[in-house]
Amino acid sequence: MIKIIEKLENNIDIIQMKNEELEVVVSNFGCTIIKVLMKDKNDKIEDVVLGYKTIKEYQEYDAYLGALVGRVANRIGKGTFSLHNETYTLAINNGPNHLHGGIKGFSYQTFDYEIIDEETIVFHYLSKDGEEGYPGNLDFDATYRLVGHTLFVTYTASSDKDTLINITNHSYFNLSGKKENIYQHTLMIKANQYACVDKDGLPTGEIKEVENSPFDFRKEIEIGKQIEKEDIQLTLGNGFDHPFIFNEESNQVTLYHPTSGRKLTVSTTLPQAQIYTANYLDGRIGKYDDVYNARDGICIETQNMPDAIHLEGEPTTILKKGEVYEETTSYTFEVIK
Ligand code: BGC
């Protein structure tokens, strides 16, 4: 069942998607996932994502809680790139680099939307040629579909000029219902390799094997056991804030919280995910008056390689005129009793 539960100013709505298993509250502002309510092993319902109390806070603050991020997630080195001998200049909004689509990227835009059926919402946004410095009129859809325990998110886009695209969702998961930080959550990532970053979080181009490092999550292991280890990359990232490169094509990431029995499985058509342990949350107040600090959530940002335009011979983030970008990530929330 899908229901509009609040209509706010400027065509911003709060929409509830609900079935027997899950309740997901979203907004057409930034296609933001505001709440994910699920049971624990004793049938207690709690919210397993971080978020703010009001839309105003989503509009004013950074951190991208629950937001859809675009046109290009993560960083573009020095905020500039060339395509077909033309140089494009983007906002520098994170140290010396461009981050998450710029000052007013997709996370800060209001989308049109249509409720298609009992399970499906399609959000739509036309990003104009030159918006935030990117070329091409980009026609973009995000489809959110709630079926049983799973939220399926599909992104499609096409452009009238060659351009860049790398869409992700920036939800901060905390399966304890924010009773504790994420240290007791176990994480499993089907990735043999990860990408190194510099002190500003920009991938350097160096790819490392996870073996014999705190980045080895090939077998499930508590995050708290890995994150405090001595490692230059953990120091540079201030925790985990790195692209993990998948070696499987489905169910690549599993997050589990043994005390509550809650388990999240992320499956994606994308080749990697930025794993970010909320390193820069700084005591801000969220929903339910909770205080959000570093390590209070984990983002599993499925995407192509950040800064691919500078790092890859054939950048995976180029969308050619007339071609269709289509990627799906699903989030399955289950309880292990
Ligand atoms: C980035 C972090 C950044 C955060 C902003 C993450 O995707 O990798 O470095 O601070 O988003 O909320």
Short mmCIF file of C-alpha atoms and ligand atoms in Angstrom, two decimals:
data_model
loop_
_atom_site.label_atom_id
_atom_site.label_comp_id
_atom_site.label_asym_id
_atom_site.label_seq_id
_atom_site.Cartn_x
_atom_site.Cartn_y
_atom_site.Cartn_z
CA MET A 1 0.00 0.00 0.00
CA ILE A 2 1.23 3.48 -0.85
CA LYS A 3 -0.18 6.60 0.75
CA ILE A 4 0.73 10.28 0.79
CA ILE A 5 0.94 11.05 4.51
CA GLU A 6 1.93 14.71 4.41
CA LYS A 7 1.83 17.49 1.85
CA LEU A 8 4.33 20.26 2.51
CA GLU A 9 5.17 23.56 0.79
CA ASN A 10 6.73 23.65 -2.68
CA ASN A 11 5.20 20.35 -3.82
CA ILE A 12 7.18 18.31 -1.32
CA ASP A 13 5.32 15.23 -0.13
CA ILE A 14 5.98 12.54 2.45
CA ILE A 15 4.91 9.14 1.19
CA GLN A 16 4.44 5.87 3.04
CA MET A 17 5.09 2.50 1.40
CA LYS A 18 3.82 -0.32 3.57
CA ASN A 19 3.22 -4.05 3.55
CA GLU A 20 3.09 -6.84 6.15
CA GLU A 21 6.87 -6.86 6.56
CA LEU A 22 8.12 -3.33 6.17
CA GLU A 23 7.21 0.32 6.26
CA VAL A 24 9.36 2.68 4.22
CA VAL A 25 8.73 6.43 4.39
CA VAL A 26 10.12 8.47 1.52
CA SER A 27 9.94 11.99 0.14
CA ASN A 28 10.05 13.33 -3.38
CA PHE A 29 12.58 15.83 -1.98
CA GLY A 30 15.83 14.14 -3.00
CA CYS A 31 13.95 10.81 -3.32
CA THR A 32 15.00 10.57 0.33
CA ILE A 33 14.43 7.44 2.40
CA ILE A 34 13.29 8.96 5.68
CA LYS A 35 12.37 5.83 7.65
CA VAL A 36 12.61 2.07 7.33
CA LEU A 37 10.54 0.42 10.04
CA MET A 38 11.03 -3.30 10.64
CA LYS A 39 10.59 -5.90 13.38
CA ASP A 40 13.34 -7.41 15.48
CA LYS A 41 13.40 -11.04 16.63
CA ASN A 42 10.88 -10.19 19.38
CA ASP A 43 8.60 -8.45 16.89
CA LYS A 44 9.55 -5.01 18.17
CA ILE A 45 9.30 -2.47 15.37
CA GLU A 46 12.11 0.08 15.07
CA ASP A 47 13.57 2.44 12.52
CA VAL A 48 16.81 1.15 10.98
CA VAL A 49 17.97 4.24 9.07
CA LEU A 50 19.15 7.63 10.31
CA GLY A 51 17.21 10.73 9.32
CA TYR A 52 16.06 14.18 10.35
CA LYS A 53 12.81 15.28 11.93
CA THR A 54 11.82 17.83 9.29
CA ILE A 55 12.33 18.38 5.57
CA LYS A 56 13.90 21.75 6.39
CA GLU A 57 16.84 19.92 7.97
CA TYR A 58 17.30 17.77 4.86
CA GLN A 59 17.35 21.01 2.86
CA GLU A 60 19.87 22.79 5.07
CA TYR A 61 22.28 20.13 6.23
CA ASP A 62 24.89 18.06 4.53
CA ALA A 63 25.57 14.35 5.24
CA TYR A 64 22.98 13.18 2.70
CA LEU A 65 20.94 11.13 5.17
CA GLY A 66 18.83 8.72 3.10
CA ALA A 67 19.24 10.80 -0.04
CA LEU A 68 19.55 9.80 -3.66
CA VAL A 69 22.87 11.23 -4.83
CA GLY A 70 23.55 12.45 -8.38
CA ARG A 71 24.36 13.33 -11.06
CA VAL A 72 27.69 11.92 -9.93
CA ALA A 73 28.12 10.40 -6.49
CA ASN A 74 31.36 10.81 -4.56
CA ARG A 75 34.24 12.96 -5.74
CA ILE A 76 35.50 14.37 -9.01
CA GLY A 77 39.13 15.41 -8.57
CA LYS A 78 39.60 19.21 -8.48
CA GLY A 79 36.02 19.62 -9.72
CA THR A 80 36.90 19.56 -13.36
CA PHE A 81 36.87 17.08 -16.24
CA SER A 82 37.17 16.98 -20.00
CA LEU A 83 34.88 15.24 -22.42
CA HIS A 84 35.38 15.48 -26.21
CA ASN A 85 38.02 18.17 -25.74
CA GLU A 86 35.70 20.36 -23.77
CA THR A 87 36.54 21.20 -20.16
CA TYR A 88 33.75 21.32 -17.60
CA THR A 89 34.01 23.13 -14.29
CA LEU A 90 32.04 21.92 -11.29
CA ALA A 91 31.55 23.24 -7.77
CA ILE A 92 34.40 22.53 -5.35
CA ASN A 93 32.41 21.59 -2.27
CA ASN A 94 34.60 19.09 -0.41
CA GLY A 95 38.20 20.09 0.28
CA PRO A 96 39.77 20.60 -3.16
CA ASN A 97 37.21 18.34 -4.91
CA HIS A 98 33.65 18.15 -6.16
CA LEU A 99 31.34 15.91 -4.09
CA HIS A 100 27.94 14.26 -4.62
CA GLY A 101 26.76 16.20 -7.66
CA GLY A 102 27.56 19.69 -6.36
CA ILE A 103 25.90 22.38 -4.28
CA LYS A 104 22.38 21.52 -5.41
CA GLY A 105 22.71 17.98 -6.71
CA PHE A 106 19.84 15.51 -6.94
CA SER A 107 19.71 15.15 -3.15
CA TYR A 108 18.43 18.72 -2.94
CA GLN A 109 15.96 18.66 -5.83
CA THR A 110 12.23 18.09 -5.71
CA PHE A 111 11.14 15.29 -8.04
CA ASP A 112 7.81 14.82 -9.78
CA TYR A 113 6.38 11.45 -9.03
CA GLU A 114 3.64 9.02 -9.81
CA ILE A 115 2.25 6.22 -7.68
CA ILE A 116 2.01 3.41 -10.20
CA ASP A 117 0.42 0.66 -8.10
CA GLU A 118 0.27 -0.65 -4.52
CA GLU A 119 4.02 -1.28 -4.51
CA THR A 120 5.60 1.22 -6.87
CA ILE A 121 6.50 4.90 -7.02
CA VAL A 122 8.32 6.42 -9.99
CA PHE A 123 10.17 9.67 -9.29
CA HIS A 124 11.17 11.81 -12.23
CA TYR A 125 13.54 14.74 -12.69
CA LEU A 126 14.79 16.58 -15.74
CA SER A 127 18.25 17.92 -14.99
CA LYS A 128 18.94 20.76 -17.41
CA ASP A 129 22.00 21.06 -19.63
CA GLY A 130 24.64 22.85 -17.55
CA GLU A 131 22.98 22.18 -14.18
CA GLU A 132 25.73 22.06 -11.55
CA GLY A 133 28.17 22.30 -14.47
CA TYR A 134 27.35 18.96 -16.13
CA PRO A 135 26.62 18.72 -19.85
CA GLY A 136 23.37 17.48 -21.38
CA ASN A 137 19.70 17.53 -20.52
CA LEU A 138 19.46 14.42 -18.38
CA ASP A 139 16.08 12.76 -18.13
CA PHE A 140 16.12 10.74 -14.93
CA ASP A 141 13.76 8.27 -13.22
CA ALA A 142 14.08 6.49 -9.89
CA THR A 143 11.63 3.65 -9.27
CA TYR A 144 11.06 2.54 -5.68
CA ARG A 145 9.19 -0.75 -5.33
CA LEU A 146 8.44 -2.45 -2.03
CA VAL A 147 7.77 -6.19 -2.32
CA GLY A 148 7.72 -8.34 0.81
CA HIS A 149 10.98 -7.81 2.69
CA THR A 150 12.67 -6.02 -0.20
CA LEU A 151 12.91 -2.45 -1.43
CA PHE A 152 13.97 -2.45 -5.09
CA VAL A 153 15.45 0.80 -6.39
CA THR A 154 15.97 1.21 -10.13
CA TYR A 155 17.59 4.24 -11.74
CA THR A 156 17.20 5.01 -15.45
CA ALA A 157 18.52 7.98 -17.37
CA SER A 158 19.24 9.27 -20.83
CA SER A 159 20.85 12.46 -22.09
CA ASP A 160 20.84 14.54 -25.27
CA LYS A 161 24.65 15.02 -25.00
CA ASP A 162 27.39 12.73 -23.73
CA THR A 163 27.62 13.29 -19.98
CA LEU A 164 28.58 11.74 -16.64
CA ILE A 165 26.35 9.79 -14.29
CA ASN A 166 26.89 7.77 -11.11
CA ILE A 167 23.79 7.49 -8.95
CA THR A 168 23.62 6.07 -5.46
CA ASN A 169 21.51 6.07 -2.33
CA HIS A 170 23.12 7.44 0.82
CA SER A 171 21.08 5.77 3.59
CA TYR A 172 22.85 5.32 6.91
CA PHE A 173 21.80 1.93 8.27
CA ASN A 174 21.77 1.08 11.94
CA LEU A 175 19.95 -2.20 12.51
CA SER A 176 19.91 -1.79 16.31
CA GLY A 177 17.35 0.98 15.87
CA LYS A 178 20.07 3.45 16.90
CA LYS A 179 20.43 1.90 20.36
CA GLU A 180 24.15 1.58 19.83
CA ASN A 181 26.71 2.35 17.15
CA ILE A 182 27.58 -0.09 14.36
CA TYR A 183 30.53 -1.80 16.07
CA GLN A 184 28.54 -4.93 17.00
CA HIS A 185 27.05 -5.22 13.51
CA THR A 186 28.72 -7.85 11.38
CA LEU A 187 29.51 -7.03 7.77
CA MET A 188 30.16 -9.29 4.81
CA ILE A 189 31.31 -7.85 1.48
CA LYS A 190 32.01 -10.02 -1.54
CA ALA A 191 35.02 -7.96 -2.53
CA ASN A 192 38.61 -9.13 -2.98
CA GLN A 193 39.79 -5.60 -3.63
CA TYR A 194 39.25 -2.03 -2.54
CA ALA A 195 40.37 1.35 -3.85
CA CYS A 196 42.81 3.48 -1.85
CA VAL A 197 42.00 7.14 -1.16
CA ASP A 198 44.05 10.23 -0.35
CA LYS A 199 43.58 12.45 2.70
CA ASP A 200 40.65 14.22 0.98
CA GLY A 201 38.85 10.95 0.27
CA LEU A 202 39.66 10.97 -3.44
CA PRO A 203 40.59 7.57 -4.93
CA THR A 204 44.25 7.59 -5.92
CA GLY A 205 43.95 4.91 -8.60
CA GLU A 206 45.71 2.35 -6.42
CA ILE A 207 43.71 -0.86 -5.99
CA LYS A 208 44.66 -3.17 -3.12
CA GLU A 209 43.80 -6.74 -2.21
CA VAL A 210 41.75 -6.93 1.00
CA GLU A 211 43.66 -10.00 2.15
CA ASN A 212 45.55 -9.52 5.43
CA SER A 213 44.02 -6.09 5.99
CA PRO A 214 41.11 -4.63 7.98
CA PHE A 215 39.32 -4.33 4.60
CA ASP A 216 38.80 -8.09 4.49
CA PHE A 217 35.06 -8.64 4.99
CA ARG A 218 34.86 -11.71 2.74
CA LYS A 219 33.72 -13.67 5.80
CA GLU A 220 31.30 -11.85 8.06
CA ILE A 221 33.10 -10.04 10.85
CA GLU A 222 32.19 -7.39 13.40
CA ILE A 223 32.86 -3.89 12.10
CA GLY A 224 34.27 -2.89 15.52
CA LYS A 225 36.97 -5.54 15.21
CA GLN A 226 38.23 -4.14 11.91
CA ILE A 227 37.77 -0.41 12.17
CA GLU A 228 40.13 0.20 15.08
CA LYS A 229 43.05 -1.64 13.49
CA GLU A 230 46.21 0.20 12.51
CA ASP A 231 46.07 0.88 8.80
CA ILE A 232 47.14 3.91 6.83
CA GLN A 233 44.00 3.76 4.65
CA LEU A 234 41.75 3.72 7.73
CA THR A 235 43.65 6.73 9.07
CA LEU A 236 43.32 8.61 5.77
CA GLY A 237 39.62 7.79 5.51
CA ASN A 238 38.97 8.50 9.18
CA GLY A 239 37.41 5.04 9.20
CA PHE A 240 35.94 3.19 6.25
CA ASP A 241 35.18 5.56 3.38
CA HIS A 242 36.37 3.46 0.46
CA PRO A 243 35.15 1.79 -2.73
CA PHE A 244 34.94 -2.00 -2.37
CA ILE A 245 35.14 -3.77 -5.74
CA PHE A 246 32.78 -6.72 -5.98
CA ASN A 247 33.71 -10.11 -7.34
CA GLU A 248 30.13 -11.37 -7.38
CA GLU A 249 27.08 -10.15 -9.26
CA SER A 250 24.41 -10.46 -6.57
CA ASN A 251 23.90 -10.25 -2.81
CA GLN A 252 27.26 -8.53 -2.50
CA VAL A 253 26.84 -6.96 0.96
CA THR A 254 25.27 -8.33 4.15
CA LEU A 255 24.91 -6.35 7.35
CA TYR A 256 23.68 -8.18 10.46
CA HIS A 257 22.95 -7.16 14.03
CA PRO A 258 22.93 -10.29 16.20
CA THR A 259 21.17 -8.78 19.26
CA SER A 260 18.10 -7.72 17.30
CA GLY A 261 18.35 -10.47 14.68
CA ARG A 262 17.97 -7.88 11.93
CA LYS A 263 19.75 -8.52 8.69
CA LEU A 264 20.11 -6.39 5.57
CA THR A 265 21.23 -7.85 2.25
CA VAL A 266 22.19 -5.49 -0.56
CA SER A 267 22.21 -6.79 -4.10
CA THR A 268 23.15 -4.64 -7.07
CA THR A 269 23.84 -4.54 -10.78
CA LEU A 270 26.62 -2.04 -10.02
CA PRO A 271 30.27 -3.17 -9.73
CA GLN A 272 31.16 -1.70 -6.35
CA ALA A 273 30.04 0.17 -3.26
CA GLN A 274 31.50 3.00 -1.23
CA ILE A 275 31.38 1.74 2.34
CA TYR A 276 31.20 4.74 4.64
CA THR A 277 31.05 4.40 8.42
CA ALA A 278 29.54 7.84 9.06
CA ASN A 279 32.95 9.22 9.96
CA TYR A 280 31.89 12.84 9.79
CA LEU A 281 28.67 12.79 11.80
CA ASP A 282 29.29 15.35 14.46
CA GLY A 283 26.66 15.25 17.19
CA ARG A 284 23.78 16.60 15.15
CA ILE A 285 20.25 15.80 16.33
CA GLY A 286 18.12 13.47 14.25
CA LYS A 287 14.67 11.86 14.41
CA TYR A 288 13.42 10.82 17.85
CA ASP A 289 15.93 13.39 19.26
CA ASP A 290 18.73 10.89 18.74
CA VAL A 291 22.25 12.31 18.65
CA TYR A 292 24.24 11.21 15.59
CA ASN A 293 27.96 10.71 15.95
CA ALA A 294 30.64 9.04 13.88
CA ARG A 295 30.06 5.25 13.54
CA ASP A 296 26.34 5.58 14.29
CA GLY A 297 25.45 4.30 10.84
CA ILE A 298 26.91 2.64 7.79
CA CYS A 299 26.28 3.70 4.20
CA ILE A 300 26.44 1.06 1.47
CA GLU A 301 26.62 3.32 -1.57
CA THR A 302 26.45 1.08 -4.64
CA GLN A 303 28.03 2.83 -7.63
CA ASN A 304 30.68 2.87 -10.31
CA MET A 305 34.24 3.90 -9.45
CA PRO A 306 34.35 7.42 -7.97
CA ASP A 307 36.34 9.79 -10.16
CA ALA A 308 36.20 7.19 -12.96
CA ILE A 309 36.50 10.04 -15.46
CA HIS A 310 40.12 10.54 -14.32
CA LEU A 311 41.01 6.99 -13.31
CA GLU A 312 39.59 4.66 -15.94
CA GLY A 313 40.65 4.27 -19.57
CA GLU A 314 37.04 3.86 -20.58
CA PRO A 315 35.21 5.61 -17.77
CA THR A 316 32.17 3.64 -16.58
CA THR A 317 30.50 6.90 -15.56
CA ILE A 318 30.14 8.25 -19.12
CA LEU A 319 26.60 8.11 -20.44
CA LYS A 320 26.56 8.54 -24.21
CA LYS A 321 23.90 10.56 -25.96
CA GLY A 322 20.93 8.36 -26.79
CA GLU A 323 22.06 5.45 -24.60
CA VAL A 324 20.18 4.34 -21.52
CA TYR A 325 21.66 4.13 -18.04
CA GLU A 326 19.84 1.53 -15.97
CA GLU A 327 20.95 0.12 -12.64
CA THR A 328 19.11 -1.61 -9.81
CA THR A 329 19.99 -2.04 -6.16
CA SER A 330 17.78 -3.99 -3.78
CA TYR A 331 17.71 -3.85 0.00
CA THR A 332 16.28 -6.92 1.77
CA PHE A 333 15.45 -6.51 5.46
CA GLU A 334 14.95 -9.80 7.29
CA VAL A 335 14.89 -11.10 10.83
CA ILE A 336 16.88 -14.15 11.88
CA LYS A 337 15.13 -15.74 14.86
C1 BGC B 1 31.71 10.23 1.27
C2 BGC B 1 32.25 10.86 2.53
C3 BGC B 1 31.44 12.09 2.80
C4 BGC B 1 30.00 11.70 2.94
C5 BGC B 1 29.13 12.92 3.07
C6 BGC B 1 30.33 9.79 1.57
O1 BGC B 1 29.79 9.18 0.46
O2 BGC B 1 32.51 9.19 0.80
O3 BGC B 1 33.61 11.15 2.42
O4 BGC B 1 31.88 12.76 3.95
O5 BGC B 1 29.57 10.95 1.87
O6 BGC B 1 28.05 12.65 3.81
#
